[in-house]
Amino acid sequence: MTPLPPLNPLKMFEAAGRLLSISKAAEELFVTPAAVSRQIRVLEEFLNFQLFRREHGGLSLTPAGAKYLAEITPLFMALRETTNAAMGGGYRRRVLRIRSPATFAVRWLIPRLAGFHQLHPGIDVQLTASAAPLDFSREDIDAGIELGDGHWPRLIVQKLVPNELVPVMAPRAGATGPREPRELASETLLHSLARIDDWALWLRAAGAPGVNAYQGMKYETSLLSYQAAVEGHGVAMAQKALVEKDLAEGRLVMPFGLALDRGDHTYYFASPREREESVELAAFRRWLADAVAASSTTMPSAL
């Protein structure tokens, strides 16, 4: 039987990951920042992977840390709600249930969620991850994020980030990368099985018919293919909005200037049209629009 993680360190990580701040987590949990840091190190040793990057501007989750946070958040929410019910329901929080594809959640949404919590401390966001199409008749969620054309008559949709496809790779010390798209024939292409045709679309736009668009390494999600690119395993076809931080901080580079804009085929925030919108959902929708507008001004350009 797989052992449970140490629960006190897990509690510290959940708070620090949700708030993206050691000091704020310490304040919420009535302990010292040193205690939070120490407990997070205990959890990292147990898991055998790093949860946070410690940066000058504060904390950021590693890809593994962000994925782990997304998976444990519903468990903490369920525990809080069960405890509240057992106590007679006297402690009431407003809960907003959101579902998102894992890559979008880890790469775009989770790093910004602390901003929503700061503006609306009385609203708990319960975030789950799945690549399955949204089905509000079967799922207990208030809204979700989905990749598609946005033509869903029964849903209220809000377009999010541009879906610009760009090849990305780790910078190579002392070596040059491909200078023209046709040179990708000698590179290892990294694919996401969730978006298996993206390389073919980009190579067609780049005028490189001699490159096999389906050769190379294939991963279950874009999240994994991006990490493989960061580790130097090949060239990934990325959605530019989801690798903007890696590009800005030099972990990834774009060897070519061509960005293929998929237009209306992108990520949308969606909720059922027949339901009356709650105050909590309206607040999240406004915050999301502001976050999208802010992110559009920081997109890095090609080398």
CSV table of C-alpha atoms in Angstrom, one decimal:
chain,number,residue,atom,x,y,z
A,1,MET,CA,0.0,0.0,0.0
A,2,THR,CA,1.3,3.4,-0.9
A,3,PRO,CA,2.1,5.4,2.2
A,4,LEU,CA,0.3,8.7,2.9
A,5,PRO,CA,2.4,11.8,2.7
A,6,PRO,CA,3.2,13.6,5.9
A,7,LEU,CA,0.1,15.5,6.6
A,8,ASN,CA,1.4,18.6,8.4
A,9,PRO,CA,3.9,19.3,5.6
A,10,LEU,CA,1.1,18.7,3.1
A,11,LYS,CA,-1.0,21.3,4.8
A,12,MET,CA,1.9,23.8,4.7
A,13,PHE,CA,2.4,23.1,1.0
A,14,GLU,CA,-1.3,23.6,0.2
A,15,ALA,CA,-1.4,27.0,1.9
A,16,ALA,CA,1.9,28.2,0.4
A,17,GLY,CA,1.0,26.9,-3.1
A,18,ARG,CA,-2.4,28.5,-3.0
A,19,LEU,CA,-1.1,31.9,-1.8
A,20,LEU,CA,2.3,31.6,-3.5
A,21,SER,CA,3.9,33.1,-0.4
A,22,ILE,CA,5.7,31.5,2.6
A,23,SER,CA,4.9,34.5,4.8
A,24,LYS,CA,1.2,34.6,4.0
A,25,ALA,CA,1.0,30.8,4.5
A,26,ALA,CA,2.6,31.2,7.9
A,27,GLU,CA,0.2,34.0,8.8
A,28,GLU,CA,-2.8,31.9,7.8
A,29,LEU,CA,-1.6,28.8,9.7
A,30,PHE,CA,-0.3,30.7,12.8
A,31,VAL,CA,3.3,29.5,12.5
A,32,THR,CA,6.6,31.1,11.6
A,33,PRO,CA,7.8,31.3,8.0
A,34,ALA,CA,10.8,29.2,8.9
A,35,ALA,CA,8.4,26.4,10.1
A,36,VAL,CA,6.5,26.5,6.7
A,37,SER,CA,9.8,26.4,4.8
A,38,ARG,CA,11.1,23.5,6.9
A,39,GLN,CA,7.9,21.5,6.5
A,40,ILE,CA,7.9,22.0,2.7
A,41,ARG,CA,11.4,20.7,2.6
A,42,VAL,CA,10.2,17.6,4.5
A,43,LEU,CA,7.5,17.1,1.9
A,44,GLU,CA,9.9,17.6,-1.0
A,45,GLU,CA,12.2,14.9,0.5
A,46,PHE,CA,9.3,12.5,0.8
A,47,LEU,CA,8.1,13.1,-2.8
A,48,ASN,CA,11.6,13.2,-4.2
A,49,PHE,CA,10.9,16.3,-6.3
A,50,GLN,CA,11.0,20.0,-6.0
A,51,LEU,CA,7.7,21.8,-5.3
A,52,PHE,CA,8.8,25.5,-5.6
A,53,ARG,CA,11.3,27.7,-7.3
A,54,ARG,CA,12.6,30.3,-4.9
A,55,GLU,CA,13.0,33.5,-6.9
A,56,HIS,CA,13.8,37.1,-6.1
A,57,GLY,CA,10.2,38.1,-6.7
A,58,GLY,CA,8.9,35.4,-4.4
A,59,LEU,CA,7.7,31.8,-5.1
A,60,SER,CA,6.7,30.0,-8.2
A,61,LEU,CA,5.5,26.4,-8.5
A,62,THR,CA,7.6,23.9,-10.5
A,63,PRO,CA,5.6,22.0,-13.1
A,64,ALA,CA,5.6,19.0,-10.8
A,65,GLY,CA,4.6,21.2,-7.8
A,66,ALA,CA,1.8,22.8,-9.7
A,67,LYS,CA,0.4,19.5,-10.9
A,68,TYR,CA,0.6,18.1,-7.4
A,69,LEU,CA,-1.2,21.2,-6.0
A,70,ALA,CA,-4.0,20.8,-8.6
A,71,GLU,CA,-4.5,17.2,-7.6
A,72,ILE,CA,-4.6,17.8,-3.8
A,73,THR,CA,-6.7,20.9,-3.8
A,74,PRO,CA,-10.0,19.1,-4.3
A,75,LEU,CA,-9.1,16.7,-1.4
A,76,PHE,CA,-8.5,19.7,0.9
A,77,MET,CA,-11.8,21.3,-0.2
A,78,ALA,CA,-13.7,18.0,0.4
A,79,LEU,CA,-12.1,17.7,3.9
A,80,ARG,CA,-13.1,21.3,4.8
A,81,GLU,CA,-16.7,20.7,3.6
A,82,THR,CA,-17.0,17.4,5.4
A,83,THR,CA,-15.7,18.9,8.6
A,84,ASN,CA,-18.1,21.9,8.2
A,85,ALA,CA,-21.0,19.5,7.8
A,86,ALA,CA,-20.0,17.4,10.8
A,87,MET,CA,-19.9,20.6,12.9
A,88,GLY,CA,-23.4,21.5,11.8
A,89,GLY,CA,-22.5,23.8,8.9
A,90,GLY,CA,-21.7,26.8,11.1
A,91,TYR,CA,-18.6,27.7,9.1
A,92,ARG,CA,-19.7,28.6,5.6
A,93,ARG,CA,-17.4,29.4,2.7
A,94,ARG,CA,-18.4,30.3,-0.8
A,95,VAL,CA,-17.0,27.7,-3.1
A,96,LEU,CA,-16.4,28.0,-6.8
A,97,ARG,CA,-15.7,24.8,-8.7
A,98,ILE,CA,-13.6,25.2,-11.9
A,99,ARG,CA,-12.3,22.5,-14.2
A,100,SER,CA,-9.4,23.0,-16.6
A,101,PRO,CA,-7.1,21.0,-18.9
A,102,ALA,CA,-4.0,20.2,-16.8
A,103,THR,CA,-1.5,22.1,-19.0
A,104,PHE,CA,-3.5,25.3,-18.9
A,105,ALA,CA,-4.1,25.0,-15.2
A,106,VAL,CA,-0.4,24.4,-14.4
A,107,ARG,CA,1.1,26.8,-16.9
A,108,TRP,CA,-1.3,29.7,-16.9
A,109,LEU,CA,-4.1,29.6,-14.3
A,110,ILE,CA,-2.5,28.4,-11.1
A,111,PRO,CA,0.4,31.0,-11.1
A,112,ARG,CA,-2.2,33.7,-11.3
A,113,LEU,CA,-4.8,32.3,-8.8
A,114,ALA,CA,-3.2,33.9,-5.8
A,115,GLY,CA,-4.3,37.3,-7.3
A,116,PHE,CA,-7.9,36.1,-7.2
A,117,HIS,CA,-7.6,35.0,-3.6
A,118,GLN,CA,-6.2,38.3,-2.6
A,119,LEU,CA,-9.1,40.2,-4.1
A,120,HIS,CA,-11.8,37.7,-2.9
A,121,PRO,CA,-10.6,36.0,0.3
A,122,GLY,CA,-14.1,34.8,1.0
A,123,ILE,CA,-14.3,32.6,-2.2
A,124,ASP,CA,-12.6,29.2,-2.3
A,125,VAL,CA,-11.7,28.0,-5.8
A,126,GLN,CA,-11.8,24.3,-6.1
A,127,LEU,CA,-9.8,23.5,-9.2
A,128,THR,CA,-9.8,20.1,-10.9
A,129,ALA,CA,-8.0,19.0,-14.1
A,130,SER,CA,-9.2,17.0,-17.0
A,131,ALA,CA,-8.9,17.0,-20.8
A,132,ALA,CA,-12.4,15.6,-21.3
A,133,PRO,CA,-15.0,17.8,-22.9
A,134,LEU,CA,-17.0,19.9,-20.4
A,135,ASP,CA,-20.3,18.2,-19.4
A,136,PHE,CA,-22.3,20.3,-16.9
A,137,SER,CA,-25.1,17.8,-16.8
A,138,ARG,CA,-22.8,15.2,-15.3
A,139,GLU,CA,-20.2,17.2,-13.4
A,140,ASP,CA,-20.5,19.1,-10.2
A,141,ILE,CA,-18.7,22.2,-11.5
A,142,ASP,CA,-19.7,25.9,-11.9
A,143,ALA,CA,-17.5,26.6,-15.0
A,144,GLY,CA,-14.6,25.3,-16.9
A,145,ILE,CA,-11.9,26.0,-19.4
A,146,GLU,CA,-11.8,24.1,-22.7
A,147,LEU,CA,-9.8,24.1,-25.9
A,148,GLY,CA,-12.0,24.4,-29.0
A,149,ASP,CA,-13.6,26.8,-31.5
A,150,GLY,CA,-16.0,28.3,-28.9
A,151,HIS,CA,-19.1,27.5,-30.9
A,152,TRP,CA,-21.1,25.9,-28.1
A,153,PRO,CA,-24.6,27.4,-28.2
A,154,ARG,CA,-25.7,26.1,-24.8
A,155,LEU,CA,-22.7,27.7,-23.1
A,156,ILE,CA,-21.6,31.3,-22.2
A,157,VAL,CA,-18.1,31.5,-23.5
A,158,GLN,CA,-15.3,33.9,-22.9
A,159,LYS,CA,-12.2,33.8,-25.1
A,160,LEU,CA,-8.9,33.6,-23.2
A,161,VAL,CA,-5.4,33.6,-24.5
A,162,PRO,CA,-4.4,33.5,-28.2
A,163,ASN,CA,-3.5,30.0,-29.4
A,164,GLU,CA,-0.2,30.8,-31.2
A,165,LEU,CA,1.8,27.7,-32.1
A,166,VAL,CA,5.6,28.1,-31.9
A,167,PRO,CA,8.5,25.6,-31.8
A,168,VAL,CA,10.5,25.9,-28.6
A,169,MET,CA,13.7,24.3,-27.3
A,170,ALA,CA,16.2,24.7,-24.6
A,171,PRO,CA,19.1,27.1,-25.4
A,172,ARG,CA,22.2,25.2,-26.5
A,173,ALA,CA,25.6,26.3,-25.0
A,174,GLY,CA,28.3,26.3,-27.6
A,175,ALA,CA,26.0,24.9,-30.3
A,176,THR,CA,23.6,26.3,-32.8
A,177,GLY,CA,20.0,25.2,-33.2
A,178,PRO,CA,18.1,24.9,-36.4
A,179,ARG,CA,18.2,28.1,-38.5
A,180,GLU,CA,15.5,27.2,-41.0
A,181,PRO,CA,12.4,25.1,-40.6
A,182,ARG,CA,13.7,22.4,-43.0
A,183,GLU,CA,16.5,21.7,-40.6
A,184,LEU,CA,14.0,20.3,-38.2
A,185,ALA,CA,14.3,17.1,-40.1
A,186,SER,CA,17.4,16.3,-38.1
A,187,GLU,CA,15.9,17.3,-34.7
A,188,THR,CA,13.8,15.3,-32.3
A,189,LEU,CA,10.3,16.6,-32.4
A,190,LEU,CA,8.3,16.5,-29.1
A,191,HIS,CA,4.6,16.0,-29.4
A,192,SER,CA,1.6,16.1,-27.2
A,193,LEU,CA,-0.9,13.3,-27.8
A,194,ALA,CA,-3.7,15.8,-26.9
A,195,ARG,CA,-2.6,18.0,-29.9
A,196,ILE,CA,-1.0,15.5,-32.2
A,197,ASP,CA,-1.5,17.5,-35.4
A,198,ASP,CA,0.1,20.8,-34.2
A,199,TRP,CA,3.5,20.1,-35.8
A,200,ALA,CA,1.9,19.3,-39.1
A,201,LEU,CA,-0.1,22.6,-39.1
A,202,TRP,CA,3.0,24.7,-38.2
A,203,LEU,CA,5.3,22.9,-40.7
A,204,ARG,CA,2.7,23.4,-43.5
A,205,ALA,CA,2.6,27.1,-42.7
A,206,ALA,CA,6.4,27.3,-42.6
A,207,GLY,CA,6.7,25.7,-46.0
A,208,ALA,CA,8.7,22.7,-44.8
A,209,PRO,CA,7.0,19.6,-46.4
A,210,GLY,CA,10.2,17.6,-46.2
A,211,VAL,CA,10.0,17.3,-42.4
A,212,ASN,CA,8.1,14.3,-41.0
A,213,ALA,CA,5.5,16.0,-38.8
A,214,TYR,CA,4.8,12.9,-36.7
A,215,GLN,CA,8.3,11.6,-35.9
A,216,GLY,CA,9.9,12.0,-32.5
A,217,MET,CA,8.8,11.6,-28.9
A,218,LYS,CA,5.2,11.6,-27.9
A,219,TYR,CA,3.8,12.6,-24.5
A,220,GLU,CA,0.4,12.3,-22.9
A,221,THR,CA,0.0,16.1,-22.3
A,222,SER,CA,1.6,19.3,-23.5
A,223,LEU,CA,2.8,19.8,-19.9
A,224,LEU,CA,5.1,16.8,-20.3
A,225,SER,CA,6.4,17.8,-23.7
A,226,TYR,CA,7.2,21.3,-22.5
A,227,GLN,CA,9.2,19.9,-19.6
A,228,ALA,CA,11.0,17.6,-22.0
A,229,ALA,CA,12.0,20.6,-24.1
A,230,VAL,CA,13.2,22.4,-21.0
A,231,GLU,CA,15.4,19.4,-20.2
A,232,GLY,CA,16.9,19.6,-23.7
A,233,HIS,CA,15.3,16.4,-25.2
A,234,GLY,CA,14.2,18.1,-28.4
A,235,VAL,CA,12.0,20.7,-30.0
A,236,ALA,CA,8.4,21.0,-28.8
A,237,MET,CA,5.4,22.6,-30.5
A,238,ALA,CA,4.1,25.0,-27.9
A,239,GLN,CA,1.2,27.2,-27.3
A,240,LYS,CA,3.1,30.4,-26.8
A,241,ALA,CA,0.9,31.8,-24.0
A,242,LEU,CA,1.6,28.7,-21.9
A,243,VAL,CA,5.4,28.9,-22.1
A,244,GLU,CA,5.8,32.7,-21.8
A,245,LYS,CA,7.6,32.5,-18.4
A,246,ASP,CA,10.1,30.0,-19.7
A,247,LEU,CA,10.8,32.2,-22.7
A,248,ALA,CA,11.1,35.3,-20.6
A,249,GLU,CA,13.5,33.6,-18.1
A,250,GLY,CA,15.6,31.9,-20.8
A,251,ARG,CA,14.7,28.2,-20.1
A,252,LEU,CA,13.2,28.0,-23.6
A,253,VAL,CA,13.9,29.9,-26.8
A,254,MET,CA,12.0,30.2,-30.1
A,255,PRO,CA,14.4,29.3,-33.0
A,256,PHE,CA,12.0,30.8,-35.6
A,257,GLY,CA,9.9,33.9,-35.8
A,258,LEU,CA,6.8,32.2,-37.3
A,259,ALA,CA,3.9,32.0,-34.8
A,260,LEU,CA,0.8,30.2,-36.3
A,261,ASP,CA,-2.3,31.8,-34.8
A,262,ARG,CA,-5.1,29.3,-34.7
A,263,GLY,CA,-7.7,32.1,-34.4
A,264,ASP,CA,-10.9,31.0,-32.8
A,265,HIS,CA,-9.5,27.6,-32.0
A,266,THR,CA,-8.2,28.4,-28.5
A,267,TYR,CA,-9.0,28.3,-24.8
A,268,TYR,CA,-12.4,29.5,-23.6
A,269,PHE,CA,-13.9,30.0,-20.1
A,270,ALA,CA,-17.4,28.4,-20.3
A,271,SER,CA,-20.4,28.1,-18.1
A,272,PRO,CA,-23.9,26.8,-18.7
A,273,ARG,CA,-26.3,29.3,-20.3
A,274,GLU,CA,-29.4,28.0,-18.5
A,275,ARG,CA,-28.0,28.6,-15.0
A,276,GLU,CA,-28.2,31.9,-13.3
A,277,GLU,CA,-24.7,33.2,-12.8
A,278,SER,CA,-23.7,33.3,-9.1
A,279,VAL,CA,-21.9,36.3,-7.5
A,280,GLU,CA,-18.8,34.1,-7.1
A,281,LEU,CA,-18.7,33.1,-10.8
A,282,ALA,CA,-19.3,36.7,-11.9
A,283,ALA,CA,-16.3,37.8,-9.8
A,284,PHE,CA,-14.1,35.1,-11.2
A,285,ARG,CA,-15.1,35.9,-14.8
A,286,ARG,CA,-14.2,39.6,-14.2
A,287,TRP,CA,-10.9,38.7,-12.6
A,288,LEU,CA,-10.1,36.3,-15.5
A,289,ALA,CA,-10.7,39.0,-18.1
A,290,ASP,CA,-8.3,41.3,-16.2
A,291,ALA,CA,-5.7,38.6,-16.0
A,292,VAL,CA,-5.9,37.8,-19.7
A,293,ALA,CA,-5.6,41.5,-20.5
A,294,ALA,CA,-2.5,41.8,-18.3
A,295,SER,CA,-0.9,38.7,-19.7
A,296,SER,CA,-1.3,40.0,-23.3
A,297,THR,CA,1.1,42.9,-22.6
A,298,THR,CA,4.0,40.6,-21.5
A,299,MET,CA,4.3,38.1,-24.3
A,300,PRO,CA,7.9,37.6,-25.3
A,301,SER,CA,9.0,37.7,-29.0
A,302,ALA,CA,11.2,35.3,-31.0
A,303,LEU,CA,15.0,35.5,-31.0
